């Protein structure tokens, strides 16, 4: 049991260090420790299931150990910026004021093709128009255009932009979501009136009905089964 | 912070349980070892009745710990030790004095391997 714990800790930190050295581009959208945890747990859990000669506890102990490591590392990195840098690294600026930072590109093993692909996926192709492109610690590239290239907002145009708030589902596939209805400060009588206005006899005939903060309704009736 | 304390507590609990497991394995194998030593001495003196009694005591301790061994030890190691017990029992019943030392040594080796594999060391971890 003690050996299982020791081995788990060694493998966990070895993977963490390896993935840290490999760099952010390997991660996708997971943080480093989440990626390592995901890679390990899936394999650990399967062994005692496949091999009856391995006691189940030899599968459970590493999983619990990894869970504890993950929670502790997440907690410690929230408290300490230095520790966070050690475990997860720092965001890397790949484009600064319209110029590619080649040293950071090399450090992150990020190719020009990958950079261009990421930029295109975000609807940008002209590097000169990008003020900053930052490779985050989870491997995502965030692109910040120059203010002159940023999408214009209603505030900049001086146009009124009514705040309609969050749309909340009140009927989902024929079922009334009472908790959501109560959360919006509405009741069954209000709902019955709205159903009648939209030509439905009851909630069972409704596929989806949402209400936003301004009280506006989206209503879709269930299609007839053919 | 509550989650972190729970995780730290859980990890400490696991390490504590692992330490207890080492103590438990040591004690179990030590009790069996004492009985095996007595059985071997008696067998070498050709006192096969005493040897059988001491062997049975040791074997009973092993069998009584079945739930522990099945939960905490690798099953192939447990099976190998059980096989070594049965081989030795057979030789004791046959009163085969010449083959007994090797059978005792084989059983001891199996039990030592189990004990060794429960102790963290460079050899067992890597």
Short mmCIF file of C-alpha atoms in Angstrom, two decimals:
data_model
loop_
_atom_site.label_atom_id
_atom_site.label_comp_id
_atom_site.label_asym_id
_atom_site.label_seq_id
_atom_site.Cartn_x
_atom_site.Cartn_y
_atom_site.Cartn_z
CA UNK A 1 0.00 0.00 0.00
CA UNK A 2 2.84 2.37 0.95
CA UNK A 3 4.60 1.46 -2.28
CA UNK A 4 1.46 2.18 -4.29
CA UNK A 5 1.29 5.67 -2.72
CA UNK A 6 5.02 6.30 -3.37
CA UNK A 7 4.76 5.10 -6.97
CA UNK A 8 1.64 7.20 -7.59
CA UNK A 9 3.31 10.35 -6.24
CA UNK A 10 6.45 9.72 -8.30
CA UNK A 11 4.50 9.11 -11.52
CA UNK A 12 2.22 12.10 -10.88
CA UNK A 13 5.07 14.55 -10.39
CA UNK A 14 7.13 12.99 -13.19
CA UNK A 15 4.21 13.46 -15.59
CA UNK A 16 3.59 16.96 -14.28
CA UNK A 17 7.23 17.93 -14.89
CA UNK A 18 7.30 16.23 -18.30
CA UNK A 19 4.15 17.97 -19.46
CA UNK A 20 5.42 21.25 -18.05
CA UNK A 21 8.60 20.90 -20.12
CA UNK A 22 6.65 19.81 -23.21
CA UNK A 23 4.84 23.12 -23.08
CA UNK A 24 1.38 24.59 -23.26
CA UNK A 25 0.53 23.59 -26.80
CA UNK A 26 0.12 19.98 -25.69
CA UNK A 27 -2.62 20.80 -23.27
CA UNK A 28 -5.67 21.89 -25.24
CA UNK A 29 -8.02 23.54 -22.80
CA UNK A 30 -7.00 21.75 -19.62
CA UNK A 31 -4.72 23.09 -16.94
CA UNK A 32 -1.51 21.10 -16.57
CA UNK A 33 -2.48 19.21 -13.40
CA UNK A 34 -5.95 18.44 -14.79
CA UNK A 35 -4.38 16.99 -17.92
CA UNK A 36 -2.00 14.80 -15.90
CA UNK A 37 -4.83 13.70 -13.62
CA UNK A 38 -7.04 12.81 -16.57
CA UNK A 39 -4.26 10.85 -18.26
CA UNK A 40 -3.49 8.87 -15.13
CA UNK A 41 -6.90 8.16 -13.64
CA UNK A 42 -8.36 6.60 -16.76
CA UNK A 43 -5.55 4.05 -16.88
CA UNK A 44 -5.35 3.45 -13.15
CA UNK A 45 -9.02 2.66 -12.81
CA UNK A 46 -8.98 0.11 -15.61
CA UNK A 47 -6.20 -2.15 -14.28
CA UNK A 48 -7.94 -3.66 -11.22
CA UNK A 49 -11.05 -4.09 -13.37
CA UNK A 50 -9.20 -6.03 -16.05
CA UNK A 51 -6.83 -8.02 -13.85
CA UNK A 52 -8.54 -9.86 -11.01
CA UNK A 53 -5.09 -10.58 -9.51
CA UNK A 54 -4.72 -6.92 -8.55
CA UNK A 55 -6.60 -6.03 -5.37
CA UNK A 56 -9.18 -3.28 -5.95
CA UNK A 57 -7.50 -1.25 -3.23
CA UNK A 58 -4.40 -0.99 -5.46
CA UNK A 59 -6.58 0.90 -7.93
CA UNK A 60 -8.42 2.98 -5.35
CA UNK A 61 -5.39 4.14 -3.34
CA UNK A 62 -3.66 5.83 -6.33
CA UNK A 63 -6.91 7.51 -7.38
CA UNK A 64 -7.47 8.93 -3.88
CA UNK A 65 -3.79 9.96 -3.71
CA UNK A 66 -4.07 11.75 -7.06
CA UNK A 67 -7.29 13.44 -5.98
CA UNK A 68 -5.56 14.72 -2.82
CA UNK A 69 -2.54 15.94 -4.85
CA UNK A 70 -4.80 17.76 -7.30
CA UNK A 71 -6.83 19.47 -4.57
CA UNK A 72 -3.69 20.40 -2.62
CA UNK A 73 -1.86 21.74 -5.67
CA UNK A 74 -4.94 23.69 -6.79
CA UNK A 75 -5.28 25.16 -3.27
CA UNK A 76 -1.58 25.97 -2.90
CA UNK A 77 -1.31 27.57 -6.33
CA UNK A 78 -4.29 29.78 -5.49
CA UNK A 79 -2.37 31.05 -2.45
CA UNK A 80 1.08 31.36 -4.03
CA UNK A 81 1.78 33.06 -7.36
CA UNK A 82 5.32 31.67 -7.38
CA UNK A 83 4.05 28.11 -6.96
CA UNK A 84 1.52 28.71 -9.70
CA UNK A 85 4.33 29.75 -12.02
CA UNK A 86 6.32 26.65 -11.08
CA UNK A 87 3.44 24.25 -11.74
CA UNK A 88 1.57 25.91 -14.60
CA UNK A 89 4.03 28.39 -16.10
CA UNK A 90 3.20 31.93 -17.15
CA UNK A 91 1.15 33.19 -20.10
CA UNK A 92 3.43 33.86 -23.08
CA UNK A 93 3.07 36.89 -25.30
CA UNK A 94 3.51 35.61 -28.87
CA UNK A 95 2.56 38.87 -30.57
CA UNK A 96 3.29 42.24 -29.00
CA UNK A 97 2.23 45.46 -30.70
CA UNK A 98 1.90 43.81 -34.09
CA UNK A 99 5.26 42.04 -33.93
CA UNK A 100 5.83 38.30 -33.48
CA UNK A 101 7.95 37.62 -30.40
CA UNK A 102 10.18 34.93 -31.91
CA UNK A 103 11.93 34.06 -28.66
CA UNK A 104 8.56 33.19 -27.04
CA UNK A 105 7.52 31.27 -30.15
CA UNK A 106 10.66 29.13 -29.88
CA UNK A 107 10.32 28.73 -26.13
CA UNK A 108 6.78 27.39 -26.54
CA UNK A 109 7.66 25.39 -29.66
CA UNK A 110 4.85 27.22 -31.43
CA UNK A 111 5.25 27.18 -35.20
CA UNK A 112 4.21 29.97 -37.53
CA UNK A 113 1.69 27.63 -39.13
CA UNK A 114 0.08 26.97 -35.77
CA UNK A 115 0.04 30.67 -34.96
CA UNK A 116 -1.60 31.53 -38.27
CA UNK A 117 -4.09 28.70 -37.84
CA UNK A 118 -5.04 29.98 -34.38
CA UNK A 119 -5.38 33.54 -35.67
CA UNK A 120 -7.52 32.45 -38.62
CA UNK A 121 -9.76 30.42 -36.30
CA UNK A 122 -10.44 33.68 -34.49
CA UNK A 123 -11.19 35.53 -37.71
CA UNK A 124 -7.81 37.35 -37.91
CA UNK A 125 -5.15 37.00 -40.56
CA UNK A 126 -3.22 40.29 -40.52
CA UNK A 127 -0.64 40.24 -37.71
CA UNK A 128 -0.13 44.00 -38.01
CA UNK A 129 -3.66 44.54 -36.74
CA UNK A 130 -3.12 42.48 -33.60
CA UNK A 131 -1.88 44.32 -30.55
CA UNK A 132 -1.31 41.22 -28.43
CA UNK A 133 -1.63 37.44 -28.85
CA UNK A 134 -1.20 35.63 -25.56
CA UNK A 135 -0.70 31.90 -25.16
CA UNK A 136 -2.46 31.14 -21.87
CA UNK A 137 -1.35 28.47 -19.38
CA UNK A 138 -4.13 26.14 -20.56
CA UNK A 139 -2.79 26.27 -24.15
CA UNK A 140 -5.44 28.65 -25.51
CA UNK A 141 -4.35 31.61 -27.66
CA UNK A 142 -6.14 34.84 -26.84
CA UNK A 143 -5.97 37.55 -29.46
CA UNK A 144 -6.40 41.23 -28.63
CA UNK A 145 -6.66 43.50 -31.68
CA UNK A 146 -5.64 47.15 -31.71
CA UNK A 147 -8.53 49.32 -30.49
CA UNK A 148 -8.92 50.66 -34.03
CA UNK A 149 -9.46 47.07 -35.24
CA UNK A 150 -11.74 45.95 -32.43
CA UNK A 151 -15.45 45.42 -33.16
CA UNK A 152 -17.42 48.54 -32.61
CA UNK A 153 -19.74 48.55 -29.59
CA UNK A 154 -23.14 50.14 -29.04
CA UNK A 155 -21.55 52.41 -26.40
CA UNK A 156 -19.00 53.71 -28.93
CA UNK A 157 -21.81 54.50 -31.37
CA UNK A 158 -23.90 56.05 -28.62
CA UNK A 159 -26.76 53.65 -29.31
CA UNK A 160 -29.09 52.43 -26.56
CA UNK A 161 -28.47 48.77 -25.69
CA UNK A 162 -31.33 47.43 -23.58
CA UNK A 163 -30.21 44.88 -21.00
CA UNK A 164 -32.44 41.86 -21.55
CA UNK A 165 -30.69 39.80 -18.89
CA UNK A 166 -30.21 36.06 -18.89
CA UNK A 167 -32.71 33.82 -20.67
CA UNK A 168 -34.05 31.13 -18.39
CA UNK A 169 -35.87 27.97 -19.48
CA UNK A 170 -39.28 27.62 -17.87
CA UNK A 171 -40.63 24.75 -20.00
CA UNK A 172 -38.30 22.07 -21.30
CA UNK A 173 -39.69 19.34 -23.56
CA UNK A 174 -43.16 19.59 -22.04
CA UNK A 175 -42.01 19.81 -18.40
CA UNK A 176 -42.45 22.95 -16.32
CA UNK A 177 -39.28 23.89 -14.42
CA UNK A 178 -40.83 25.19 -11.20
CA UNK A 179 -37.52 26.23 -9.63
CA UNK A 180 -36.70 28.48 -12.61
CA UNK A 181 -40.22 29.91 -12.62
CA UNK A 182 -39.92 30.76 -8.91
CA UNK A 183 -36.43 32.20 -9.46
CA UNK A 184 -37.90 34.63 -12.02
CA UNK A 185 -40.66 35.60 -9.55
CA UNK A 186 -43.35 34.12 -11.78
CA UNK A 187 -46.10 31.62 -11.05
CA UNK A 188 -48.31 29.00 -12.71
CA UNK A 189 -51.08 31.55 -13.42
CA UNK A 190 -48.67 33.75 -15.36
CA UNK A 191 -47.45 30.70 -17.25
CA UNK A 192 -50.99 29.56 -18.05
CA UNK A 193 -51.76 33.04 -19.48
CA UNK A 194 -48.63 32.98 -21.67
CA UNK A 195 -49.44 29.46 -22.90
CA UNK A 196 -52.93 30.60 -23.86
CA UNK A 197 -51.54 33.67 -25.68
CA UNK A 198 -49.28 31.37 -27.71
CA UNK A 199 -52.10 28.98 -28.54
CA UNK A 200 -51.04 26.07 -26.32
CA UNK A 201 -53.46 24.31 -24.02
CA UNK A 202 -50.84 23.07 -21.60
CA UNK A 203 -47.07 22.73 -21.07
CA UNK A 204 -47.04 19.25 -22.61
CA UNK A 205 -47.48 20.86 -26.06
CA UNK A 206 -44.40 23.09 -25.63
CA UNK A 207 -40.89 22.04 -26.68
CA UNK A 208 -39.10 25.02 -25.12
CA UNK A 209 -40.13 28.28 -23.50
CA UNK A 210 -37.64 30.78 -22.15
CA UNK A 211 -38.07 34.09 -20.39
CA UNK A 212 -35.36 36.75 -20.21
CA UNK A 213 -34.75 39.50 -17.66
CA UNK A 214 -36.89 41.92 -19.64
CA UNK A 215 -39.82 39.49 -19.58
CA UNK A 216 -39.47 38.64 -23.28
CA UNK A 217 -40.53 35.13 -24.21
CA UNK A 218 -39.15 32.60 -26.66
CA UNK A 219 -41.73 29.95 -27.41
CA UNK A 220 -41.45 26.80 -29.55
CA UNK A 221 -44.28 24.31 -29.86
CA UNK A 222 -43.54 20.57 -30.05
CA UNK A 223 -43.55 19.19 -33.57
CA UNK A 224 -46.07 16.50 -34.36
CA UNK A 225 -44.54 13.02 -34.53
CA UNK A 226 -44.72 11.61 -38.05
CA UNK B 1 -9.53 26.09 2.06
CA UNK B 2 -11.86 23.46 3.54
CA UNK B 3 -11.35 21.16 0.54
CA UNK B 4 -7.58 21.42 0.85
CA UNK B 5 -7.72 20.47 4.53
CA UNK B 6 -9.92 17.48 3.70
CA UNK B 7 -7.45 16.43 0.97
CA UNK B 8 -4.47 16.86 3.32
CA UNK B 9 -6.34 14.86 5.99
CA UNK B 10 -7.23 12.14 3.51
CA UNK B 11 -3.64 11.90 2.28
CA UNK B 12 -2.37 11.72 5.88
CA UNK B 13 -4.97 9.04 6.57
CA UNK B 14 -3.78 7.03 3.57
CA UNK B 15 -0.14 7.32 4.65
CA UNK B 16 -1.16 6.30 8.18
CA UNK B 17 -3.13 3.34 6.83
CA UNK B 18 -0.11 2.34 4.73
CA UNK B 19 2.11 2.44 7.82
CA UNK B 20 -0.43 0.35 9.75
CA UNK B 21 -0.53 -2.09 6.85
CA UNK B 22 3.25 -2.53 7.08
CA UNK B 23 2.96 -3.21 10.83
CA UNK B 24 0.09 -5.65 10.22
CA UNK B 25 2.01 -7.53 7.51
CA UNK B 26 5.16 -7.64 9.67
CA UNK B 27 3.24 -9.01 12.65
CA UNK B 28 1.37 -11.60 10.58
CA UNK B 29 4.48 -12.91 8.88
CA UNK B 30 6.48 -12.84 12.12
CA UNK B 31 3.84 -15.01 13.89
CA UNK B 32 3.88 -17.47 11.00
CA UNK B 33 7.70 -17.41 10.91
CA UNK B 34 7.97 -18.35 14.61
CA UNK B 35 5.74 -21.39 14.05
CA UNK B 36 7.61 -22.40 10.90
CA UNK B 37 10.96 -22.20 12.73
CA UNK B 38 9.61 -24.47 15.49
CA UNK B 39 8.17 -26.86 12.89
CA UNK B 40 11.47 -27.04 11.01
CA UNK B 41 13.52 -27.67 14.18
CA UNK B 42 11.13 -30.44 15.22
CA UNK B 43 11.15 -31.99 11.74
CA UNK B 44 14.96 -32.05 11.67
CA UNK B 45 14.84 -33.87 15.03
CA UNK B 46 12.41 -36.29 13.34
CA UNK B 47 9.66 -35.15 15.75
CA UNK B 48 7.09 -34.99 12.97
CA UNK B 49 4.09 -34.77 15.34
CA UNK B 50 5.36 -31.55 16.94
CA UNK B 51 6.40 -30.29 13.50
CA UNK B 52 2.87 -30.89 12.15
CA UNK B 53 1.29 -29.09 15.14
CA UNK B 54 3.59 -26.06 14.75
CA UNK B 55 3.06 -26.02 10.99
CA UNK B 56 -0.74 -26.16 11.45
CA UNK B 57 -0.55 -23.22 13.86
CA UNK B 58 1.34 -21.18 11.29
CA UNK B 59 -0.94 -22.25 8.45
CA UNK B 60 -4.05 -21.38 10.52
CA UNK B 61 -2.69 -17.88 11.13
CA UNK B 62 -2.23 -17.51 7.34
CA UNK B 63 -5.69 -18.84 6.56
CA UNK B 64 -7.39 -16.73 9.24
CA UNK B 65 -5.86 -13.63 7.66
CA UNK B 66 -7.45 -14.47 4.29
CA UNK B 67 -9.65 -11.38 4.17
CA UNK B 68 -6.61 -9.19 4.91
CA UNK B 69 -4.35 -10.89 2.40
CA UNK B 70 -6.95 -10.81 -0.37
CA UNK B 71 -7.70 -7.12 0.11
CA UNK B 72 -4.21 -5.76 0.61
CA UNK B 73 -1.76 -8.15 -1.07
CA UNK B 74 -1.29 -9.00 -4.72
CA UNK B 75 -3.25 -12.17 -5.42
CA UNK B 76 -0.45 -13.98 -7.32
CA UNK B 77 1.84 -13.52 -4.27
CA UNK B 78 -0.90 -14.84 -1.96
CA UNK B 79 -1.52 -17.84 -4.25
CA UNK B 80 2.21 -18.60 -4.46
CA UNK B 81 2.50 -18.55 -0.66
CA UNK B 82 -0.58 -20.80 -0.32
CA UNK B 83 0.93 -23.27 -2.80
CA UNK B 84 4.18 -23.31 -0.79
CA UNK B 85 2.15 -24.01 2.41
CA UNK B 86 0.36 -26.97 0.79
CA UNK B 87 3.62 -28.40 -0.64
CA UNK B 88 5.24 -28.24 2.79
CA UNK B 89 2.19 -29.79 4.44
CA UNK B 90 2.34 -32.69 2.01
CA UNK B 91 6.05 -33.32 2.73
CA UNK B 92 5.41 -33.17 6.49
CA UNK B 93 2.66 -35.77 6.18
CA UNK B 94 4.99 -37.93 4.09
CA UNK B 95 7.74 -37.34 6.73
CA UNK B 96 10.17 -36.67 3.90
CA UNK B 97 13.05 -35.27 5.97
CA UNK B 98 15.38 -34.73 2.99
CA UNK B 99 12.94 -32.60 1.01
CA UNK B 100 11.68 -30.59 3.99
CA UNK B 101 14.50 -27.97 4.30
CA UNK B 102 14.00 -26.89 0.67
CA UNK B 103 10.22 -26.70 1.15
CA UNK B 104 10.63 -24.62 4.33
CA UNK B 105 13.07 -22.34 2.48
CA UNK B 106 10.64 -21.92 -0.42
CA UNK B 107 7.76 -20.99 1.89
CA UNK B 108 9.95 -18.57 3.85
CA UNK B 109 11.07 -16.97 0.61
CA UNK B 110 7.45 -16.51 -0.50
CA UNK B 111 6.53 -14.89 2.82
CA UNK B 112 9.65 -12.72 2.81
CA UNK B 113 8.80 -11.50 -0.70
CA UNK B 114 5.34 -10.47 0.52
CA UNK B 115 6.84 -8.66 3.51
CA UNK B 116 9.53 -7.05 1.34
CA UNK B 117 6.96 -5.78 -1.15
CA UNK B 118 5.05 -4.04 1.62
CA UNK B 119 8.08 -2.00 2.74
CA UNK B 120 8.85 1.12 0.72
CA UNK B 121 12.46 1.06 -0.47
CA UNK B 122 14.33 1.96 -3.63
CA UNK B 123 14.08 -1.67 -4.73
CA UNK B 124 10.34 -2.02 -4.19
CA UNK B 125 9.31 1.41 -5.49
CA UNK B 126 11.35 1.33 -8.68
#
